[in-house]
XYZ file of C-alpha atoms in Angstrom:
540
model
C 31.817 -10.056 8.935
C 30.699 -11.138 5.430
C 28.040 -9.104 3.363
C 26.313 -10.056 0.534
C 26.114 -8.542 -3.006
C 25.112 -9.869 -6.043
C 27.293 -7.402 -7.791
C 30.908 -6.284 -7.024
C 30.481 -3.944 -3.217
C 33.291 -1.390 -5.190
C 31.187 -0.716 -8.542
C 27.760 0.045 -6.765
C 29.794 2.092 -4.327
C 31.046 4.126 -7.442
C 27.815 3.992 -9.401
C 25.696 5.534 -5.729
C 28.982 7.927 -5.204
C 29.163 9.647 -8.869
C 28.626 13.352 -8.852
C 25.164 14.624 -9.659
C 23.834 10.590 -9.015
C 20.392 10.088 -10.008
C 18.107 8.501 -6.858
C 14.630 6.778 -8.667
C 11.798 8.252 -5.964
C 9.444 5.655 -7.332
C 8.969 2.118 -8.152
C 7.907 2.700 -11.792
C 10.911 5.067 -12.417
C 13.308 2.820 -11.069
C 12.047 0.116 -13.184
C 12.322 2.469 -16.077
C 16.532 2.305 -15.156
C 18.607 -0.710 -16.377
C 20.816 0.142 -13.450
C 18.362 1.061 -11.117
C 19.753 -1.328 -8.290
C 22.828 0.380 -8.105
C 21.391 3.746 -7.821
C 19.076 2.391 -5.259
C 19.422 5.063 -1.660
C 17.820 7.289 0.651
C 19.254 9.894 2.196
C 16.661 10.074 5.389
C 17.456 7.072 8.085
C 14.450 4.897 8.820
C 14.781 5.977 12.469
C 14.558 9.827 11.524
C 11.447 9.347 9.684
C 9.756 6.990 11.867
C 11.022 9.560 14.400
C 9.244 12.507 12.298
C 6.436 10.809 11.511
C 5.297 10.007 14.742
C 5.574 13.503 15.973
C 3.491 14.392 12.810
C 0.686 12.169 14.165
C 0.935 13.608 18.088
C 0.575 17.025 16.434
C -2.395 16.070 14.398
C -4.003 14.416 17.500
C -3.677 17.558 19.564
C -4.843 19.940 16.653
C -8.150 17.845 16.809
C -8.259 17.996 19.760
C -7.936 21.721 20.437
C -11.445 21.852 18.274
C -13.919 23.456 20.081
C -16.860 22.505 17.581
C -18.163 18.896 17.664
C -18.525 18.691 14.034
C -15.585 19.962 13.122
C -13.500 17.645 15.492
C -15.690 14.229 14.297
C -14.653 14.947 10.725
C -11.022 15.444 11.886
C -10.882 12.338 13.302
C -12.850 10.948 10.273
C -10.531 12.249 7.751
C -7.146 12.178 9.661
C -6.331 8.316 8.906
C -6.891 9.556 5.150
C -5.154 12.397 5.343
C -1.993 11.341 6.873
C -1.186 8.700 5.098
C -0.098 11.198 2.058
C 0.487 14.060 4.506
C 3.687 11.515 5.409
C 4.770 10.538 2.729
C 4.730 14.740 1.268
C 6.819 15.451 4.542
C 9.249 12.795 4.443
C 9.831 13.735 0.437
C 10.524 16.995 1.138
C 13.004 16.144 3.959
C 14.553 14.307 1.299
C 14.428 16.701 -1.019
C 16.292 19.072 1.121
C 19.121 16.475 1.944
C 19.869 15.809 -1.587
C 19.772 18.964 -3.068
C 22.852 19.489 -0.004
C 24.505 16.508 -1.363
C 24.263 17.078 -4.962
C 21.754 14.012 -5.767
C 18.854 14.356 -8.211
C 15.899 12.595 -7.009
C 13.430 11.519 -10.382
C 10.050 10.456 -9.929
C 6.268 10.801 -11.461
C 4.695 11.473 -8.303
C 3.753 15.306 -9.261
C 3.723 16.029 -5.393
C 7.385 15.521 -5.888
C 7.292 17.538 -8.848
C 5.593 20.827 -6.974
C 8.408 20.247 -3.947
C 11.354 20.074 -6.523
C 10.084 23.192 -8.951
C 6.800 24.897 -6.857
C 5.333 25.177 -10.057
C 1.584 25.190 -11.310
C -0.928 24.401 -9.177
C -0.546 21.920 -5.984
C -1.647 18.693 -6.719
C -4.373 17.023 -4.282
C -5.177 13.344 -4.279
C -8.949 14.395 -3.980
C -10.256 10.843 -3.706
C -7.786 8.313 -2.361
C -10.721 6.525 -0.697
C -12.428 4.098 -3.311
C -15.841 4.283 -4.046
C -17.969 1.533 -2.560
C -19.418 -1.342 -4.478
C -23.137 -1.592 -4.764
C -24.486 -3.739 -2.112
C -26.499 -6.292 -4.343
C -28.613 -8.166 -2.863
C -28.813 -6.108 0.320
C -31.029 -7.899 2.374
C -29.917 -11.332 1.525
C -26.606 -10.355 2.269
C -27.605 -8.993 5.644
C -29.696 -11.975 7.120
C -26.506 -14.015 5.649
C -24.388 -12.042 7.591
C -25.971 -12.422 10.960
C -26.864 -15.894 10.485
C -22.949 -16.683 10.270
C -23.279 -15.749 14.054
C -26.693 -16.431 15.262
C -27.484 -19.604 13.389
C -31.141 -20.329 12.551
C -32.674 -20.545 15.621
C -31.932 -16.748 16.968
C -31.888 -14.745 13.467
C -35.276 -13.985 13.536
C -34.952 -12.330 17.082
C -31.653 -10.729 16.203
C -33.027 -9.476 13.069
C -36.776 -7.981 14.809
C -35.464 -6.491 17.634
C -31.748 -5.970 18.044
C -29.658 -4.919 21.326
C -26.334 -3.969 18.614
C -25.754 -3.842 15.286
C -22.325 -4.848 12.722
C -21.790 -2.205 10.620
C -18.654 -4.256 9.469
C -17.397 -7.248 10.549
C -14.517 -9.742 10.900
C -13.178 -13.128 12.579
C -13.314 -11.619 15.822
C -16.195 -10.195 16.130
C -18.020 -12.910 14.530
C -16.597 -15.002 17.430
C -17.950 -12.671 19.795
C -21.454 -12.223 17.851
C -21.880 -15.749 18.232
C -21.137 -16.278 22.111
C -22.947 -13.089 22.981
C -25.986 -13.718 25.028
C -27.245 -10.530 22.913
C -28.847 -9.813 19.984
C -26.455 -8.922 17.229
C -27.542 -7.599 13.786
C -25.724 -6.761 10.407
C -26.833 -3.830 8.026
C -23.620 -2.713 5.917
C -22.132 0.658 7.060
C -22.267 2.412 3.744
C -25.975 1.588 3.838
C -26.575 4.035 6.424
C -23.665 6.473 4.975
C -25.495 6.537 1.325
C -29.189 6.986 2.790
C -27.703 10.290 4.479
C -26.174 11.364 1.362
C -29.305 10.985 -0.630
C -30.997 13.171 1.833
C -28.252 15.898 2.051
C -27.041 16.227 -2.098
C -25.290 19.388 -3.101
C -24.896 20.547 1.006
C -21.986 22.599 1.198
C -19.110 21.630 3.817
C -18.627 25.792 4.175
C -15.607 27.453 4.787
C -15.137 25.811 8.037
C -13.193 22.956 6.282
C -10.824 25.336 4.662
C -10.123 26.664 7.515
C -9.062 23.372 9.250
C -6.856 22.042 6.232
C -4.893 25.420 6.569
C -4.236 25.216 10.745
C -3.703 21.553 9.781
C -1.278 21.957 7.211
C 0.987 23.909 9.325
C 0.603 21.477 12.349
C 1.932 18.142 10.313
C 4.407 20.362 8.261
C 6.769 20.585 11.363
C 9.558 19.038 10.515
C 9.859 18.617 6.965
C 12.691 20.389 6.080
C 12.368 23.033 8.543
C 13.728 26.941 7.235
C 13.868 25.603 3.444
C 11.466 26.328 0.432
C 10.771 22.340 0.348
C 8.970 22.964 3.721
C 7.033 25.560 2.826
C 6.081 23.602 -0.300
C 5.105 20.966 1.569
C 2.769 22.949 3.855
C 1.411 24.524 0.744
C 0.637 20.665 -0.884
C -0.797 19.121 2.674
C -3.351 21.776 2.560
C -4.421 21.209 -0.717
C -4.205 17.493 -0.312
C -5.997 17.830 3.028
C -8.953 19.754 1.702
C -11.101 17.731 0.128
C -10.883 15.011 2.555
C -12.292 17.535 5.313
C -14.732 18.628 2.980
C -16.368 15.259 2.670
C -15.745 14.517 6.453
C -17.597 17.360 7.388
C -20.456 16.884 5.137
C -20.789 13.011 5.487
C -21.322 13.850 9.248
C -23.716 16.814 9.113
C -25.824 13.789 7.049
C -25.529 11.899 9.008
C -26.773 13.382 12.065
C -30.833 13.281 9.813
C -30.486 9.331 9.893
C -31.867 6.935 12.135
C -28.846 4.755 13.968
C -28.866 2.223 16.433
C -27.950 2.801 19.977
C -25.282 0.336 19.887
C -22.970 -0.874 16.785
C -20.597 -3.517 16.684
C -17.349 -3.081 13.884
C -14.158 -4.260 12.845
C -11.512 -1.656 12.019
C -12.468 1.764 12.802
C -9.674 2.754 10.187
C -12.227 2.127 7.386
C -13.961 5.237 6.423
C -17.680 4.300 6.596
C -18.289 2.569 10.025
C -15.630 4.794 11.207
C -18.031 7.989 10.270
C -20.999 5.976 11.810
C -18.986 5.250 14.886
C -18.899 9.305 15.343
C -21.872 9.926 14.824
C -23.205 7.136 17.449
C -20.923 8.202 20.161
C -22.320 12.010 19.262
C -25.613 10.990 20.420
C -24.207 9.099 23.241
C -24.246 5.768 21.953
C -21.597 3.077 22.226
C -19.582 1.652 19.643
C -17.877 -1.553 20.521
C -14.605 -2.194 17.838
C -12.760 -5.054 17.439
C -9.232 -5.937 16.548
C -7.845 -7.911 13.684
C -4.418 -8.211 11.601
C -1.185 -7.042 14.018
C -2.737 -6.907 17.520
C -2.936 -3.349 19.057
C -0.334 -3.249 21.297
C 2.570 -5.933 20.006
C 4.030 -2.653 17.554
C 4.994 0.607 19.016
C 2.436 2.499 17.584
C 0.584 3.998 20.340
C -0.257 6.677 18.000
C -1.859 5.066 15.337
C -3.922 2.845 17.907
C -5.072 5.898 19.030
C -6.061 7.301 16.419
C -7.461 4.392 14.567
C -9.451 2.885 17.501
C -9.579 4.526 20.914
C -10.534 8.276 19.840
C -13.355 6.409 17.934
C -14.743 3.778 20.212
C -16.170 3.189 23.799
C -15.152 -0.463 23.595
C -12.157 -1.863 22.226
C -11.895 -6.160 22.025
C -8.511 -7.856 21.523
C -8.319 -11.836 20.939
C -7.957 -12.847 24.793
C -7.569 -11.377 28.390
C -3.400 -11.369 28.144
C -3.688 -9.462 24.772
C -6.024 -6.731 26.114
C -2.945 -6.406 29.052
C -0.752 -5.873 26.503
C -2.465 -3.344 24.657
C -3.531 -1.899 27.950
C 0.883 -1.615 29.491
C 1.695 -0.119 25.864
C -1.606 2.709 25.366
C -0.901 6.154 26.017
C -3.899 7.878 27.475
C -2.331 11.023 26.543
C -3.877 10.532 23.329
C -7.002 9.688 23.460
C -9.257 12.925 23.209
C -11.762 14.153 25.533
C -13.201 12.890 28.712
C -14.134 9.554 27.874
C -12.552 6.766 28.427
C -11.895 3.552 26.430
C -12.610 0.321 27.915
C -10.275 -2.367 26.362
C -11.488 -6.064 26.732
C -10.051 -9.721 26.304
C -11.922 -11.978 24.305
C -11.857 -15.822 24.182
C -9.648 -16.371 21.230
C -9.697 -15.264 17.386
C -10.082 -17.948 14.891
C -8.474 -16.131 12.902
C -5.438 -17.425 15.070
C -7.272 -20.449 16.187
C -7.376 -22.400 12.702
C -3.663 -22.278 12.259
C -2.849 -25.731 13.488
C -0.330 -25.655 16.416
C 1.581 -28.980 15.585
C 1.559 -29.483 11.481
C 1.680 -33.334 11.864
C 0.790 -33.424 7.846
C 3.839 -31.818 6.494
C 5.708 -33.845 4.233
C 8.810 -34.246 5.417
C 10.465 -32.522 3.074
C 14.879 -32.326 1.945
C 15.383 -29.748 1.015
C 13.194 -27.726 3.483
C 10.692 -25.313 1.984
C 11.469 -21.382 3.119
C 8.879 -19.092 2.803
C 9.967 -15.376 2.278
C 7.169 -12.997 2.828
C 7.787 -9.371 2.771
C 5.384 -7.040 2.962
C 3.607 -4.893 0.401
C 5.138 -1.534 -1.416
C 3.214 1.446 -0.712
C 3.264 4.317 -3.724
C 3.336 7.485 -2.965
C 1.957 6.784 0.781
C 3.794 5.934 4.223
C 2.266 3.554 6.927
C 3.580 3.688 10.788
C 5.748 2.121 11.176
C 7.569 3.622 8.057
C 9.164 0.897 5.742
C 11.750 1.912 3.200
C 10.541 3.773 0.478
C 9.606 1.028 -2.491
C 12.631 1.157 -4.498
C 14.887 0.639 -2.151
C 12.757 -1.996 -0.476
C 11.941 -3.858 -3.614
C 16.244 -3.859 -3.606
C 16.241 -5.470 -0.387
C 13.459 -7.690 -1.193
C 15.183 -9.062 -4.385
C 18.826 -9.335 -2.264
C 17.412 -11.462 0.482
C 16.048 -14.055 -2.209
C 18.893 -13.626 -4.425
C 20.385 -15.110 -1.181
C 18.376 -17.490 -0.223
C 18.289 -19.058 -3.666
C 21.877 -19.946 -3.624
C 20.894 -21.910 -0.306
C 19.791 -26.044 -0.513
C 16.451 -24.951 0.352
C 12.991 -24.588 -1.653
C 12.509 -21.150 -1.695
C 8.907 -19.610 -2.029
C 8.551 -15.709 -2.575
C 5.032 -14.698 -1.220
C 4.799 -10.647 -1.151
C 2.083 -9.072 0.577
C -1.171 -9.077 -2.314
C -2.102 -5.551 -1.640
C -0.096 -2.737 -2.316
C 1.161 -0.694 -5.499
C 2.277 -4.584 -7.418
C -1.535 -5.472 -6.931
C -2.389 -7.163 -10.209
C 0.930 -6.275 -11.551
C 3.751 -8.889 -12.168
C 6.303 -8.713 -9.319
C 10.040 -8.705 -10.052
C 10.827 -11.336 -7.221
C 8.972 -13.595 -9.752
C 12.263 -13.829 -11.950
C 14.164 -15.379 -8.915
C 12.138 -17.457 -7.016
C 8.838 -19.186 -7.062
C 6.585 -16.180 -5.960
C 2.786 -17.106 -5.210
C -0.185 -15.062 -4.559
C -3.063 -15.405 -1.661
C -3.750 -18.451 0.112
C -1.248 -17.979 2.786
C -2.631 -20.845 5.185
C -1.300 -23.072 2.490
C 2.060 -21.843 3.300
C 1.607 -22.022 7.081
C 0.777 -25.770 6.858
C 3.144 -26.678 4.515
C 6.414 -25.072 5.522
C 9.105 -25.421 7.323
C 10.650 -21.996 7.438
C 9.029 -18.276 7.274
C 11.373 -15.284 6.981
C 10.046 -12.025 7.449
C 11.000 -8.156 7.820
C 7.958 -6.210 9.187
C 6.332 -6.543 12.226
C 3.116 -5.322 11.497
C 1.461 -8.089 9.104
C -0.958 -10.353 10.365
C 0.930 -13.510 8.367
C 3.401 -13.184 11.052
C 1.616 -13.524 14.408
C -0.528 -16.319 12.557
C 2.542 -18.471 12.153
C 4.012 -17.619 15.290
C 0.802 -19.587 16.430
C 2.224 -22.667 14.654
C 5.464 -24.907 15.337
C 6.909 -23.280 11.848
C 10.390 -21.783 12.581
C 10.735 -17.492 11.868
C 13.730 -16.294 11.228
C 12.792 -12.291 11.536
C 15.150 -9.644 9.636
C 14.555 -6.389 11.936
C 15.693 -3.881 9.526
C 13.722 -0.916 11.747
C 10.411 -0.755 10.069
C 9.047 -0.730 13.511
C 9.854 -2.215 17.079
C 8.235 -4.599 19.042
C 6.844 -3.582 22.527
C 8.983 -5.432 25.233
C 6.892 -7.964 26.481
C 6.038 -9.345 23.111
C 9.867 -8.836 22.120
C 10.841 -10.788 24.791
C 8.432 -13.431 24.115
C 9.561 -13.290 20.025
C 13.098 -13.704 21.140
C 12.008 -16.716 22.587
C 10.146 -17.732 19.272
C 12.056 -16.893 16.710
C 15.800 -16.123 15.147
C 16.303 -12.734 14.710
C 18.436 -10.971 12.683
C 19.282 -7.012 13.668
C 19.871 -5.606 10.514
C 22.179 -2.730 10.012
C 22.173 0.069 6.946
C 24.811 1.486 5.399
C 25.900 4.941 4.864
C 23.205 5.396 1.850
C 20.428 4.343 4.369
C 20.114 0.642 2.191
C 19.725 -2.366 4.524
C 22.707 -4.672 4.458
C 22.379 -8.304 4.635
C 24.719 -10.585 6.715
C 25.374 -13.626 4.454
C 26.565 -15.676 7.623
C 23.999 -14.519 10.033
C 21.255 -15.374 7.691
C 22.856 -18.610 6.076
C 23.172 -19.968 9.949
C 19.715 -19.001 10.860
C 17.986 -20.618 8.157
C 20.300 -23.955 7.996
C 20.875 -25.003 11.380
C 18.309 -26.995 12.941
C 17.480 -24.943 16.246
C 15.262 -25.812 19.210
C 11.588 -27.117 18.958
C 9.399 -24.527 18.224
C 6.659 -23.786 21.070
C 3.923 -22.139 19.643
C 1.830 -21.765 23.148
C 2.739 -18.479 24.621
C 1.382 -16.683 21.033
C -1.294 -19.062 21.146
C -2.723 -18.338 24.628
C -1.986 -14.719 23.413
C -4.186 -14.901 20.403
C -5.962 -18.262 20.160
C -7.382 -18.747 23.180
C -7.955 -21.523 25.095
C -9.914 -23.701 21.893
């Protein structure tokens, strides 16, 4: 079966093979490298560190959970999401590290956590504030009545305002959707309102040496497996506490504020991944409030990550909305109530459709019909010295694979269009795809309404589930940055072209020239957007 290379398969082979081969364990130091695309490798699978990293996020769940003290548990579960987003990527290193110092490879890279696991020298370096500060709310008030007008419209603002039954501490399309056909009172007052009144009142309290405590236990709990019986592990436990300190330290004294300020019974909020309404969620369910969250982006429950669902949502809510009644099943068949902590339980609901899903037009009768057709590739973003769940590859050997598949593509008759994810470490920075394709920023709906074609390789982006909402054609490249849960794999297969891609013996994904050539060219089936729609739009 074919494979594709831009360069001769024998001379990368050679140049990944030579003795003492230099591995770039960053984006900025592979760019550094003339050759850096045949150095490009990894010597831990995707399916051992998604494997790994997993069981790093069961363990953290259960150390919270063996927390006897309220406090101290809240600003676990306040600082966790934080917290293991380095605490993965330090683990996975150092499994890395391990491999390649058996295999003779020299991994290079700025990161100074990298540097402590390679030499253990100096001190350990913590990211002390990965979280960024938050704007000033200008305009507070203004913003606020704006806010719950979107939802309430003239007519009931006043009420909603005076008196409410729940207030948005955040917000986004579906729980404006749900604000607005609520036979309630819904009001808006930002979050990090509430979160900065408490920290006026509390300057220059000490978190104690409660928190110091917890980053140690921690430490050793989400060290497991990283390089288990070798120095890089107990580097790496040694770097997770100091990395994990500071995080508790604010957790813990953000919620002891917090527990002087006046909430409201009930809040409404989107994510409860983002720090503020997630540390005013805790404290409302403290008091014995309820704190209704609502989805957006990937749906909870289409990815395996039971964990992270957990963690981000159920351990921090008492309600839980998805877009409709068959999307709340879903999420329902694929939770694990293993995981959620304590006695209480999480009610998950349907709503009646996001319109987040809902504007994406199901048949795109204004296309121009268009020879050659346009393909959209959109990968998603590179992460820096931080791992999501699902794990992707690490960024240099992703950024390979991104630049391969359009290298590809572009000797196709099609139109290619690049359009990376606009987060990530490349935000604001030119991206290489831009010297082989046309590569545009934002303003994805464009692309959905204008397309013919969408190829993508990671599961958990909201672009794809918006355009499996339209009659656009997918062709999906699964190289094992996550797995979808059955029912909605079945229902994908039935969607969209995929493409199981396999890795060679340096962990690199390897693209199959024919399958991908035949997937994009040949002019398959009608699309049928309905099944994602009833999923995610609704009936609108």
């Amino acid at each position: 079966m074919p494979m594709f290379s831009k360069k001769p398969m024998s001379s990368a082979a050679e140049a990944r093979a030579a003795p003492e081969r230099l591995i770039p364990g960053d984006l900025d130091t592979a760019l550094d490298l003339p050759d850096w695309r045949q150095r490009v490798s990894w010597p831990v699978s995707l399916d051992a560190a998604n494997a790994t990293s997993i069981a790093q996020m069961r363990r953290a769940l259960a150390w919270a959970g063996a927390l006897d003290d309220r406090l101290l548990r809240d600003a676990a579960l306040l600082a966790l999401p934080n917290i293991l987003g380095y605490g993965r990527a330090i683990v996975l290193a150092a499994m890395a590290l391990r491999s390649m110092k058996a295999s003779g490879a020299r991994l290079a890279s700025r990161a100074p956590e990298i540097a402590y696991l390679q030499t253990g020298a100096g001190e350990p370096p913590a990211r002390r504030e990965p979280i960024l500060p938050s704007p000033p709310i200008r305009f507070e008030f203004a913003r606020r009545m704006m806010r719950c007008h979107s939802w309430t419209g003239t007519a009931r603002l006043l009420p909603a305002m005076l008196a409410p039954q729940a207030v948005a501490v955040s917000h986004n399309s579906l729980l404006r959707s749900e604000a607005a056909r609520a036979r309630r009172r819904v009001s808006f007052r930002h979050a990090e309102s509430f979160l900065n009144t408490a920290r006026r009142r509390s300057a220059g309290v000490s978190a104690g040496p409660s928190a110091t405590d917890m980053a140690r236990s921690l430490a050793r709990a989400i060290s497991e497996g990283a390089a288990p019986d070798s120095v890089f592990s107990r580097r790496a436990c040694i770097l997770l506490e100091a990395m994990a300190l500071p995080h508790l330290e604010k957790a813990v004294r953000d919620l002891s504020a917090l527990r002087s300020v006046a909430l409201p019974e009930e809040i409404w909020s989107g994510s409860g991944g983002l720090y503020a309404p997630r540390a005013v969620g805790l404290e409302v369910l403290r008091r014995g409030g309820r704190v209704v969250r609502f989805d957006h982006g990937t749906p909870r429950g289409f990815v395996e990550t039971a964990e992270v669902n957990a963690l981000l949502e159920f351990c921090v809510s008492t309600d839980f909305f998805l877009a409709t009644g068959g999307a709340a099943e879903i999420c329902r068949a694929n939770s694990d109530d293993t995981l959620q902590l304590g006695d209480r339980e999480i009610a998950i609901h349907g709503a009646r459709g996001d319109s987040a899903f809902a504007q994406v037009p199901a048949r795109r009768s204004g296309r121009p019909a268009r020879s050659p057709k346009r393909v959209v590739y959109a990968p998603t973003m590179l992460m820096g010295f931080r791992r999501g769940l699902p794990v992707q590859p690490p960024d240099a050997v992703y950024l390979d694979w991104q630049m391969r598949v359009a290298e590809m593509l572009g000797d196709l008759p099609v139109e290619l269009v690049c359009q990376p994810h606009p987060e990530g470490l490349l935000r604001g920075r030119p991206h290489p795809l831009e010297k082989l394709a046309t590569t545009v920023r934002g303003n994805f709906e464009r692309q959905v309404e204008q397309a013919d074609i969408f190829i993508f390789d990671f599961p958990a982006t909201t672009a794809l589930w918006q355009v499996a909402c339209s009659d656009a054609r997918i062709v999906f490249l699964d190289i094992g940055a996550g797995t979808m849960t059955p029912e909605v794999a079945r229902l994908f297969a039935d969607r969209a072209r995929v493409i199981k891609v396999a890795h060679d013996e340096l962990n690199c994904p390897v693209l199959d020239v024919a399958a991908l050539r035949d997937a994009v060219l040949s002019e398959g089936d009608e699309v049928d957007p309905a099944p994602f729609r009833a999923l995610l739009a609704g009936a609108q």
